[in-house]
Short mmCIF file of C-alpha atoms (C1' of nucleotides) in Angstrom, two decimals:
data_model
loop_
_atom_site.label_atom_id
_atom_site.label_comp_id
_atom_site.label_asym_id
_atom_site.label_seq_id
_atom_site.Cartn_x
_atom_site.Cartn_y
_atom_site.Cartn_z
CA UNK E 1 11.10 -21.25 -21.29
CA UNK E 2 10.67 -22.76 -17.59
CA UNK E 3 13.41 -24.03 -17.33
CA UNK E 4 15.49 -20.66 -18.37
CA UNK E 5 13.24 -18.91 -16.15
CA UNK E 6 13.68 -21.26 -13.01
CA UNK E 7 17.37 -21.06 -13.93
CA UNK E 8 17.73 -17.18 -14.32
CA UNK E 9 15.63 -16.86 -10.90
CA UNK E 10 17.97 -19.22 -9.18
CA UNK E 11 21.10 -17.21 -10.22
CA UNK E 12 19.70 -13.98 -9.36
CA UNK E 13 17.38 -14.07 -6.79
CA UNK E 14 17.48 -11.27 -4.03
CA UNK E 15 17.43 -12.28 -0.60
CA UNK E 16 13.94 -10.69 0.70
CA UNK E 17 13.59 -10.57 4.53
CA UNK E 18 10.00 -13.02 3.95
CA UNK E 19 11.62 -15.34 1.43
CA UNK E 20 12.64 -18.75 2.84
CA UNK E 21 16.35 -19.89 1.48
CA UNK E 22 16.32 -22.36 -1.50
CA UNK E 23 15.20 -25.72 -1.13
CA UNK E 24 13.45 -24.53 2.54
CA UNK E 25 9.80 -24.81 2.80
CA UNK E 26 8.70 -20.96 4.10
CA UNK E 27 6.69 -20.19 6.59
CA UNK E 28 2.82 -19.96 5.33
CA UNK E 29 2.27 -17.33 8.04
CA UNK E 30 4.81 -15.04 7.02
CA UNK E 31 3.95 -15.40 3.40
CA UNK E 32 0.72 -14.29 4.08
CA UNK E 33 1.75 -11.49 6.07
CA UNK E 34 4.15 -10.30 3.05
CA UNK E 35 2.07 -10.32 0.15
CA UNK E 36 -0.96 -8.73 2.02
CA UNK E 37 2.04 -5.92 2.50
CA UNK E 38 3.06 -6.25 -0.95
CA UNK E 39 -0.46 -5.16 -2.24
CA UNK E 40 0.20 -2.27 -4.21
CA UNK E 41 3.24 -1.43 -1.70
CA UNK E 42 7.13 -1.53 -3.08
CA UNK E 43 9.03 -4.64 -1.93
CA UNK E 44 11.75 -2.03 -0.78
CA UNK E 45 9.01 -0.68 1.48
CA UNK E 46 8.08 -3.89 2.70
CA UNK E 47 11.68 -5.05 3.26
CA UNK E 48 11.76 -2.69 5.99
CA UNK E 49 8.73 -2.88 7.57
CA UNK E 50 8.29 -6.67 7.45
CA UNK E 51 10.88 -7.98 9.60
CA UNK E 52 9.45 -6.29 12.89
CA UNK E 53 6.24 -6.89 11.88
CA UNK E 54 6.34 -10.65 12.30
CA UNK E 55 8.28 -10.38 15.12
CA UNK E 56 5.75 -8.70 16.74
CA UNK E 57 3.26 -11.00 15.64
CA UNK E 58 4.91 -14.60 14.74
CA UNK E 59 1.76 -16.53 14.32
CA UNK E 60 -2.10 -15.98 13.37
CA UNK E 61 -3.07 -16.51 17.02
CA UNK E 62 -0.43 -13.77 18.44
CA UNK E 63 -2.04 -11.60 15.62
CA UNK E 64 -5.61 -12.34 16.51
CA UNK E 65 -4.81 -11.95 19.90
CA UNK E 66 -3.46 -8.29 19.73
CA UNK E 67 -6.19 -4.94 20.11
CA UNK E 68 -6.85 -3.47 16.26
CA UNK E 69 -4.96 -0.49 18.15
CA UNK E 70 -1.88 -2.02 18.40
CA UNK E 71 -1.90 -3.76 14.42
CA UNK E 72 -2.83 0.00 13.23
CA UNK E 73 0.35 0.74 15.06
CA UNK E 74 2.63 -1.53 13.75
CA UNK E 75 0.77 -0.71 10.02
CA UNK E 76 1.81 2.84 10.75
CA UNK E 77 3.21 3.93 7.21
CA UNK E 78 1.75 1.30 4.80
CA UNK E 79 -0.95 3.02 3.77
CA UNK E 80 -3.95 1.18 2.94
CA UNK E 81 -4.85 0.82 6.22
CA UNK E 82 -8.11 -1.35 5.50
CA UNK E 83 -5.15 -4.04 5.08
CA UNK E 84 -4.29 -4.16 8.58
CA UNK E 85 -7.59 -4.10 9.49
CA UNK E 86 -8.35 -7.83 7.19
CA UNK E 87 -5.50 -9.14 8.15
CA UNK E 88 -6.70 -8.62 11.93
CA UNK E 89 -10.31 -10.24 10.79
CA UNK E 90 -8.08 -12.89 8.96
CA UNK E 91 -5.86 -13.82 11.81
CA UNK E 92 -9.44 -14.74 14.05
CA UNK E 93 -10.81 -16.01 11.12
CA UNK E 94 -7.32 -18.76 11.36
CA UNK E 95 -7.77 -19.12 15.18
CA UNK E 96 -11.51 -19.85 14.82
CA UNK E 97 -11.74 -22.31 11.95
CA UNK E 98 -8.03 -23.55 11.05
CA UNK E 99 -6.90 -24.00 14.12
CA UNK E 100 -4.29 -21.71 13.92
CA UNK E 101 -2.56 -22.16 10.80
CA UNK E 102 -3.09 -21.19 6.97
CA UNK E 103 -5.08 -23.45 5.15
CA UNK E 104 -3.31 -25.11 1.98
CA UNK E 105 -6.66 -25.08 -0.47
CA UNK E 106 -6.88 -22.13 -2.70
CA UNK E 107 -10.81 -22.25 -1.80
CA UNK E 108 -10.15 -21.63 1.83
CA UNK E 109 -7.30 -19.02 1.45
CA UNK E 110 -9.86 -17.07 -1.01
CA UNK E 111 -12.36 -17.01 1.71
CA UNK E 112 -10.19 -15.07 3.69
CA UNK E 113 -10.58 -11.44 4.56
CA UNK E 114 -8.31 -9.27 2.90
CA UNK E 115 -7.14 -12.26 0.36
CA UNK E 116 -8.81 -11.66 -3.32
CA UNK E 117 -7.96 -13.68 -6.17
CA UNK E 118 -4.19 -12.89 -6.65
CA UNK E 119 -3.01 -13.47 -2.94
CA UNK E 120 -4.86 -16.73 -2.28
CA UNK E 121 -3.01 -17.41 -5.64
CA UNK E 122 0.10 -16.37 -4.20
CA UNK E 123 0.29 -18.09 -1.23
CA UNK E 124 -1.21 -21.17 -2.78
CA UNK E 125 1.63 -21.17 -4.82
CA UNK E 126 4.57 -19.74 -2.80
CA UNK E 127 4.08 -21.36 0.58
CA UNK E 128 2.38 -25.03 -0.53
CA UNK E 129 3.80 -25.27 -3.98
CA UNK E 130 0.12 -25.60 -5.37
CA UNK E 131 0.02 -25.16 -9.15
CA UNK E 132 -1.45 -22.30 -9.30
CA UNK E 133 -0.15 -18.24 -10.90
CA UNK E 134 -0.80 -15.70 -9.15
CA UNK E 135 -1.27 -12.91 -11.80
CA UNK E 136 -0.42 -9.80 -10.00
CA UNK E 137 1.23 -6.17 -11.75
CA UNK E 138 4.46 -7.92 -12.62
CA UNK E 139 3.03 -10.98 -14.36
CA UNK E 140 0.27 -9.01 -15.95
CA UNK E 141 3.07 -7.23 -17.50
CA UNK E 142 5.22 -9.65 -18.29
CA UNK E 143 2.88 -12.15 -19.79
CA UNK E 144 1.57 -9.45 -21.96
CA UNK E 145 4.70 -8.49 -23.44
CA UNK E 146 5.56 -12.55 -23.53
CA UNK E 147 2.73 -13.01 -25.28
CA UNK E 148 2.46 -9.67 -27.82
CA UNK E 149 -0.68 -8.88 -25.59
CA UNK E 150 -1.26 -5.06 -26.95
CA UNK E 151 -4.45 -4.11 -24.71
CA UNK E 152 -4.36 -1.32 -22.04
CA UNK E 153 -2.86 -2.44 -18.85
CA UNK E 154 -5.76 -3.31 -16.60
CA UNK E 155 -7.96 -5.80 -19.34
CA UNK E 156 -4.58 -8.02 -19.34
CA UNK E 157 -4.72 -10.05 -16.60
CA UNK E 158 -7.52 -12.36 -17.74
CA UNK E 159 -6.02 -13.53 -21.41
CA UNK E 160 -1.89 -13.47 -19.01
CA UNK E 161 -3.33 -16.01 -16.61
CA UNK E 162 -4.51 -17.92 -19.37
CA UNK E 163 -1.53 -18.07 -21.53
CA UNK E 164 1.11 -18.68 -18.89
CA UNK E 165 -1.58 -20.97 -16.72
CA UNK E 166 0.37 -23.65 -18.25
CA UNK E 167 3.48 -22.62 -15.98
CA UNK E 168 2.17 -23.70 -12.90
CA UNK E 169 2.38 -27.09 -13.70
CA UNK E 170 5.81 -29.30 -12.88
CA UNK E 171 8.21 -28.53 -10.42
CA UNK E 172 8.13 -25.60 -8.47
CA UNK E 173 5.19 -23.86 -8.95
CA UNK E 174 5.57 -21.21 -6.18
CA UNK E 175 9.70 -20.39 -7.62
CA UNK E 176 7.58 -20.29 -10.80
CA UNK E 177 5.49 -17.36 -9.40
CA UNK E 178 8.04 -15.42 -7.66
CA UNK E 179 10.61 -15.59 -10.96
CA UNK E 180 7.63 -14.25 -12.80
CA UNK E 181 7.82 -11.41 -10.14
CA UNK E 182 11.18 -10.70 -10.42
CA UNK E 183 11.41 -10.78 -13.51
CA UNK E 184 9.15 -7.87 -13.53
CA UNK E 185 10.50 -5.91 -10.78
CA UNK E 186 14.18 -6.00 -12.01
CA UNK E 187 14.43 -6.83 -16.11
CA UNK E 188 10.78 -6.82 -17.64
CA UNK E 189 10.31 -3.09 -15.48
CA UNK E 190 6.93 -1.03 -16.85
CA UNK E 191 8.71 1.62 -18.32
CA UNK E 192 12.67 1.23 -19.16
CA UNK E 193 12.88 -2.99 -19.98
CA UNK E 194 16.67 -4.33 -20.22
CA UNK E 195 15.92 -6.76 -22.95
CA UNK E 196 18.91 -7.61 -23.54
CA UNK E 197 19.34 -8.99 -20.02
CA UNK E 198 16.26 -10.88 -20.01
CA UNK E 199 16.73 -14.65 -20.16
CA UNK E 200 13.32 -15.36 -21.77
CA UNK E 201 13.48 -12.86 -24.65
CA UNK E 202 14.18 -16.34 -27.11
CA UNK E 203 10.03 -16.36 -26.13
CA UNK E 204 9.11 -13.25 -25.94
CA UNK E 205 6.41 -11.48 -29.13
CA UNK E 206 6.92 -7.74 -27.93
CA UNK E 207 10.80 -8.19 -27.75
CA UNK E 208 11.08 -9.67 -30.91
CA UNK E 209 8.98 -6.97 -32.62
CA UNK E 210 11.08 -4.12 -30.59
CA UNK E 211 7.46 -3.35 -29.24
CA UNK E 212 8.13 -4.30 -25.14
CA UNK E 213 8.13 -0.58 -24.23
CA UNK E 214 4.91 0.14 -25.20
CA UNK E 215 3.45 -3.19 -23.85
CA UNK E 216 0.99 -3.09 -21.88
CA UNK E 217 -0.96 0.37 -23.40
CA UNK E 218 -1.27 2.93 -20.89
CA UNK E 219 -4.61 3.71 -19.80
CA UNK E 220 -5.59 7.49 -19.54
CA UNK E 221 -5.16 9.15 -16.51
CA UNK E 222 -8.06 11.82 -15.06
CA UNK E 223 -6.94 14.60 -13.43
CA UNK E 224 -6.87 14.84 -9.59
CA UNK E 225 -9.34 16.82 -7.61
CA UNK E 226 -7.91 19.14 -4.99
CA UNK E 227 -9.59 19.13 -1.40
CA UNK E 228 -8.53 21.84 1.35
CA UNK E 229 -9.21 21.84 4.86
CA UNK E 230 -7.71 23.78 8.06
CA UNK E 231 -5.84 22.09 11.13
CA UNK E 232 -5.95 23.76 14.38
CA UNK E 233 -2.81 22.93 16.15
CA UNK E 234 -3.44 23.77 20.41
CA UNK E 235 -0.77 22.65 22.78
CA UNK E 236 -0.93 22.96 26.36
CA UNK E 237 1.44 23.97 29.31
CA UNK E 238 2.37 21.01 29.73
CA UNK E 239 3.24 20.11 26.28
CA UNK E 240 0.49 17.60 25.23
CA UNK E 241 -1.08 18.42 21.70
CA UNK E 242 -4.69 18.32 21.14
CA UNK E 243 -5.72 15.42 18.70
CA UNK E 244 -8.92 13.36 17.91
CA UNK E 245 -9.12 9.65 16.47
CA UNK E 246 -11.11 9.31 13.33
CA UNK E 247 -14.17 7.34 12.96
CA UNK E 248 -13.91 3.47 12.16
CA UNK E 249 -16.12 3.68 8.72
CA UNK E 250 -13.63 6.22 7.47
CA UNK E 251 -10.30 6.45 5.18
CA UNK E 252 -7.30 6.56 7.37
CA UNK E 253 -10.63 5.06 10.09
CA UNK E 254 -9.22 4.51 13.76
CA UNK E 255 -6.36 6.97 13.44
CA UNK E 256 -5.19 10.07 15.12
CA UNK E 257 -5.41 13.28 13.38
CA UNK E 258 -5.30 17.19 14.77
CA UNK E 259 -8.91 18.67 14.40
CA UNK E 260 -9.74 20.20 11.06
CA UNK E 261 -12.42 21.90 9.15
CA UNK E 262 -14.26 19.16 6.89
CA UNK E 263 -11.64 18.42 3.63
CA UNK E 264 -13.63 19.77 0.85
CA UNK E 265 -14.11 23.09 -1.48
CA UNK E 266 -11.74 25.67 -0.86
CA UNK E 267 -12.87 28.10 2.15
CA UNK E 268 -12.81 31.29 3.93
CA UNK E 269 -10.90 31.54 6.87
CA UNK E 270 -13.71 32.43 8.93
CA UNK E 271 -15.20 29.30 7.77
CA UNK E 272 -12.27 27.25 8.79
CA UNK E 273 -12.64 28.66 11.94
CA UNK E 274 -16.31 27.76 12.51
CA UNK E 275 -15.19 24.43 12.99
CA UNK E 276 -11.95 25.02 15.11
CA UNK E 277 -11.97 22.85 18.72
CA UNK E 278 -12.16 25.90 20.50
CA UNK E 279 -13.03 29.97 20.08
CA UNK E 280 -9.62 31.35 19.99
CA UNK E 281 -7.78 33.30 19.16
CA UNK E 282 -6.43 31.66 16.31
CA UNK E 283 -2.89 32.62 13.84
CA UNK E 284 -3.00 31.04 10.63
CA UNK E 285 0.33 29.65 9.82
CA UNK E 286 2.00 30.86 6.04
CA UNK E 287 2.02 28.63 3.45
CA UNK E 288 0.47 24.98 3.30
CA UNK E 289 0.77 21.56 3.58
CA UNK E 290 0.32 19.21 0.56
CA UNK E 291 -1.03 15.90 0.69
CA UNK E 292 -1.41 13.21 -1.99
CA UNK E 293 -3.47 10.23 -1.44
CA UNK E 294 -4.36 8.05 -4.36
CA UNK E 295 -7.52 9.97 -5.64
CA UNK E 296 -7.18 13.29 -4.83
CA UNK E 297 -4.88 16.04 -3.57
CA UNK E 298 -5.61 17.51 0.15
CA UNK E 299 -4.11 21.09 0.97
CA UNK E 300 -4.06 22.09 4.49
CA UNK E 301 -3.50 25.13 5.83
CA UNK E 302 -2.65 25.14 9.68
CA UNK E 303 -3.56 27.62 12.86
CA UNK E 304 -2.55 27.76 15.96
CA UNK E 305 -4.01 28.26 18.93
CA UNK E 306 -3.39 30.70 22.45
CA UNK E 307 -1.88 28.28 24.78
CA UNK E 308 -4.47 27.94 27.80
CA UNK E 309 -7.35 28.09 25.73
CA UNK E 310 -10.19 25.60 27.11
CA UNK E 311 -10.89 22.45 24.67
CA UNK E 312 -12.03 18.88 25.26
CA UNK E 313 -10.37 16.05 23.17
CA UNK E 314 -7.55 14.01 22.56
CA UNK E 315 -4.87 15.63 24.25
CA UNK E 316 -1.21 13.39 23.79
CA UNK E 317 2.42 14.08 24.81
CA UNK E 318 4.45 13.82 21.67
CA UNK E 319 6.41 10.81 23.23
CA UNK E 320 2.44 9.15 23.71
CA UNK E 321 1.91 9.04 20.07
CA UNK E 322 4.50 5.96 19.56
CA UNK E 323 1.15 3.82 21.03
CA UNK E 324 -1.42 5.13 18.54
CA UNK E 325 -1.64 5.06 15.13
CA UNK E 326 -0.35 8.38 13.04
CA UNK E 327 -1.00 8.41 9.56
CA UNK E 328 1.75 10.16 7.33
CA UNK E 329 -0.71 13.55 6.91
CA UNK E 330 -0.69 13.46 11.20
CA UNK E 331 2.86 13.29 10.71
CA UNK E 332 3.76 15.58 7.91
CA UNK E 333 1.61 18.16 9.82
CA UNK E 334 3.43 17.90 13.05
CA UNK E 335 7.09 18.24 11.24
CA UNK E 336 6.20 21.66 9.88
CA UNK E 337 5.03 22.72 13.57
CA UNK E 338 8.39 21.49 14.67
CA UNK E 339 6.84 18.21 16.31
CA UNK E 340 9.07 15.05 16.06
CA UNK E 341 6.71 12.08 16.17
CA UNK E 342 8.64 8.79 17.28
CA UNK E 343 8.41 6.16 15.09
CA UNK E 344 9.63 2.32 15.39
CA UNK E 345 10.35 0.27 12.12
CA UNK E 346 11.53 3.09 9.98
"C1'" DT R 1 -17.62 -2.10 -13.79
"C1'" DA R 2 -15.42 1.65 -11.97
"C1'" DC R 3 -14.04 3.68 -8.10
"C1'" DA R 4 -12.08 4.24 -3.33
"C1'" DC R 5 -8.26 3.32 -0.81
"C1'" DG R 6 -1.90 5.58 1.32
"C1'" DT R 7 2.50 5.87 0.81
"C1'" DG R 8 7.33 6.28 -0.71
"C1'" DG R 9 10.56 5.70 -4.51
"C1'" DT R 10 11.96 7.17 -9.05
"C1'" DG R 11 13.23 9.50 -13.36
"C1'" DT N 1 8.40 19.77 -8.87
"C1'" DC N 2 5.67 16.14 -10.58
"C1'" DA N 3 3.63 12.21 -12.83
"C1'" DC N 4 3.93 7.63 -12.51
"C1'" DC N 5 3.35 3.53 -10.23
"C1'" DA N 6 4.13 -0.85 -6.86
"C1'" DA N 7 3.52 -8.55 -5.22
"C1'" DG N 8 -4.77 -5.62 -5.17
"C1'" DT N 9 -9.19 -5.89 -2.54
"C1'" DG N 10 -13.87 -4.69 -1.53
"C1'" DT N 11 -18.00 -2.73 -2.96
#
DNA sequence: TACACGTGGTG
DNA sequence: TCACCAAGTGT
């Protein structure tokens, strides 16, 4: 079963931008980097953020060295954001007490900030070769179909990492991991699996019972509340756009947004407009803009203001907004005004 | 433990 | 259009 794995993995391996060539010993750093990306972010969206990423910042210390402004920016898109934020904390955390480099124990990599059980796991494994698995979706999902494992999709991971523990040891245990992962990501998928492609399905309970489909169970989903808010869109003579930057201790904390009403129950207009940046006049705009983050749905419905009206904030050329960090709402707001927003590594 | 936390791809 | 969901972590 290892050895079919190791041998399927080393036949059809894709060439990801953070994945060293066979037989080379990868960079820690940029493992790191990658699979704090990879939380709960495509590798196809990684692929293409990734590369200029490191560039930017080839080592912990360039990292650690750089404002929390400018790895926002470069995070731009990711979602997530309290990643780039841990990663920042982990980089000084690196320069302080590793001198610089990523520690090789799976103790000290689980210390770090933004590194929970899988990716401490993960790098143990990928960039040291320590026999560890790193059980993340992928593995969760494959080890539960390997193993006829028919509980709901998030109580698997404990009883997966202790069935396939015993693939971590002999050769390879980081090509172990990543097979595991690609496995998952191109033949064991969640919802369509090509069994018959699979080079492990001589091992595998839920193939052999025709049951892989519908392994792991599917947890019930809860619908999603809607919020709604208003954003007042004022632009000035001179073409710079009022903005404000959100607090830290907040979702999307640290990044630049156009001034709205507080998201929340649906609203009058005239209560929209109680918390516009300045008196007005004000023309709502038709129609709506929808949002969806993970827990909820936010609507917003935009007005513009009288150019020359008087208000105090953030006020940005569109070409200044390359330097700070625009979430995707920012963004998706400023497209339906007719507001390109520059963008590097996309 | 259950929930909060972003976004883009996919069928 | 829309639900699903992807290399999870912190609280």
């Amino acid at each position: 079963m290892r050895s079919a794995l190791l041998a399927w993995y080393d036949a059809t391996r894709r060439a990801l931008p953070w994945r060293a060539p066979p037989g080379v010993r990868p960079d820690p750093w940029a493992v790191l980097v990658s699979e704090v990306m990879l939380q709960q972010t495509t590798a196809a969206t990684v692929a293409r953020r990734f590369p200029l990423f490191v560039q930017r910042f080839p080592t912990p210390a360039a990292l650690a060295g750089s404002s929390l402004e400018e790895v926002l920016v470069a995070w731009q898109g990711l979602g997530y954001y309290r990643r780039a934020r841990s990663l920042h904390a982990c980089a000084q955390r690196l320069v302080a007490e590793h001198d610089g480099r990523v520690p090789d124990s799976l103790d000290a990599l689980r210390a770090l900030p933004g590194l929970g059980a899988y990716t401490a796991a993960a790098v143990a494994a990928i960039a040291f070769d320590r026999p560890v698995l790193p059980v993340d979706g992928n593995v969760a999902r494959v080890g539960a179909r390997l193993l006829g494992l028919a509980l709901p999709a998030d109580r698997v991971r404990a009883p997966v990492a202790a069935g396939l523990a015993p693939l971590a040891h002999g050769e390879r245990p980081g090509d172990v991991a990543q097979a595991l992962m690609e496995l998952g990501a191109l033949v064991c998928r969640p919802r369509a699996p090509s069994c018959s492609c699979c080079p492990v399905r001589a091992y595998c309970r839920a193939a052999g019972s025709g049951r892989a489909r519908d392994i792991p169970a599917r947890p019930s989903r809860r619908a999603v509340p809607v919020r709604s808010t208003m954003a007042f869109f004022l632009r000035r003579a001179d073409g710079a756009i009022l903005f404000r930057r959100r607090p830290d201790d907040v979702p999307l904390g640290g990044m630049i947004e156009l001034p709205s009403s507080p998201w929340g129950e649906e609203r009058s207009l005239d209560e929209h407009l109680a918390h516009a940046p300045a008196p007005g006049p004000w023309e709502p705009l038709p129609g709506e803009v929808r949002h969806r983050f993970t827990h909820f749905e936010l609507r917003v419905r935009l007005a513009r203001g009288t150019a020359g009206v008087a208000a105090s904030g953030l006020w940005l050329a569109p070409e200044a907004l390359s330097a700070v960090p625009v979430p995707t709402l920012t963004r998706k707001l400023l497209a339906r005004l007719g507001v390109v927003v520059p963008h590097r590594g996309r």
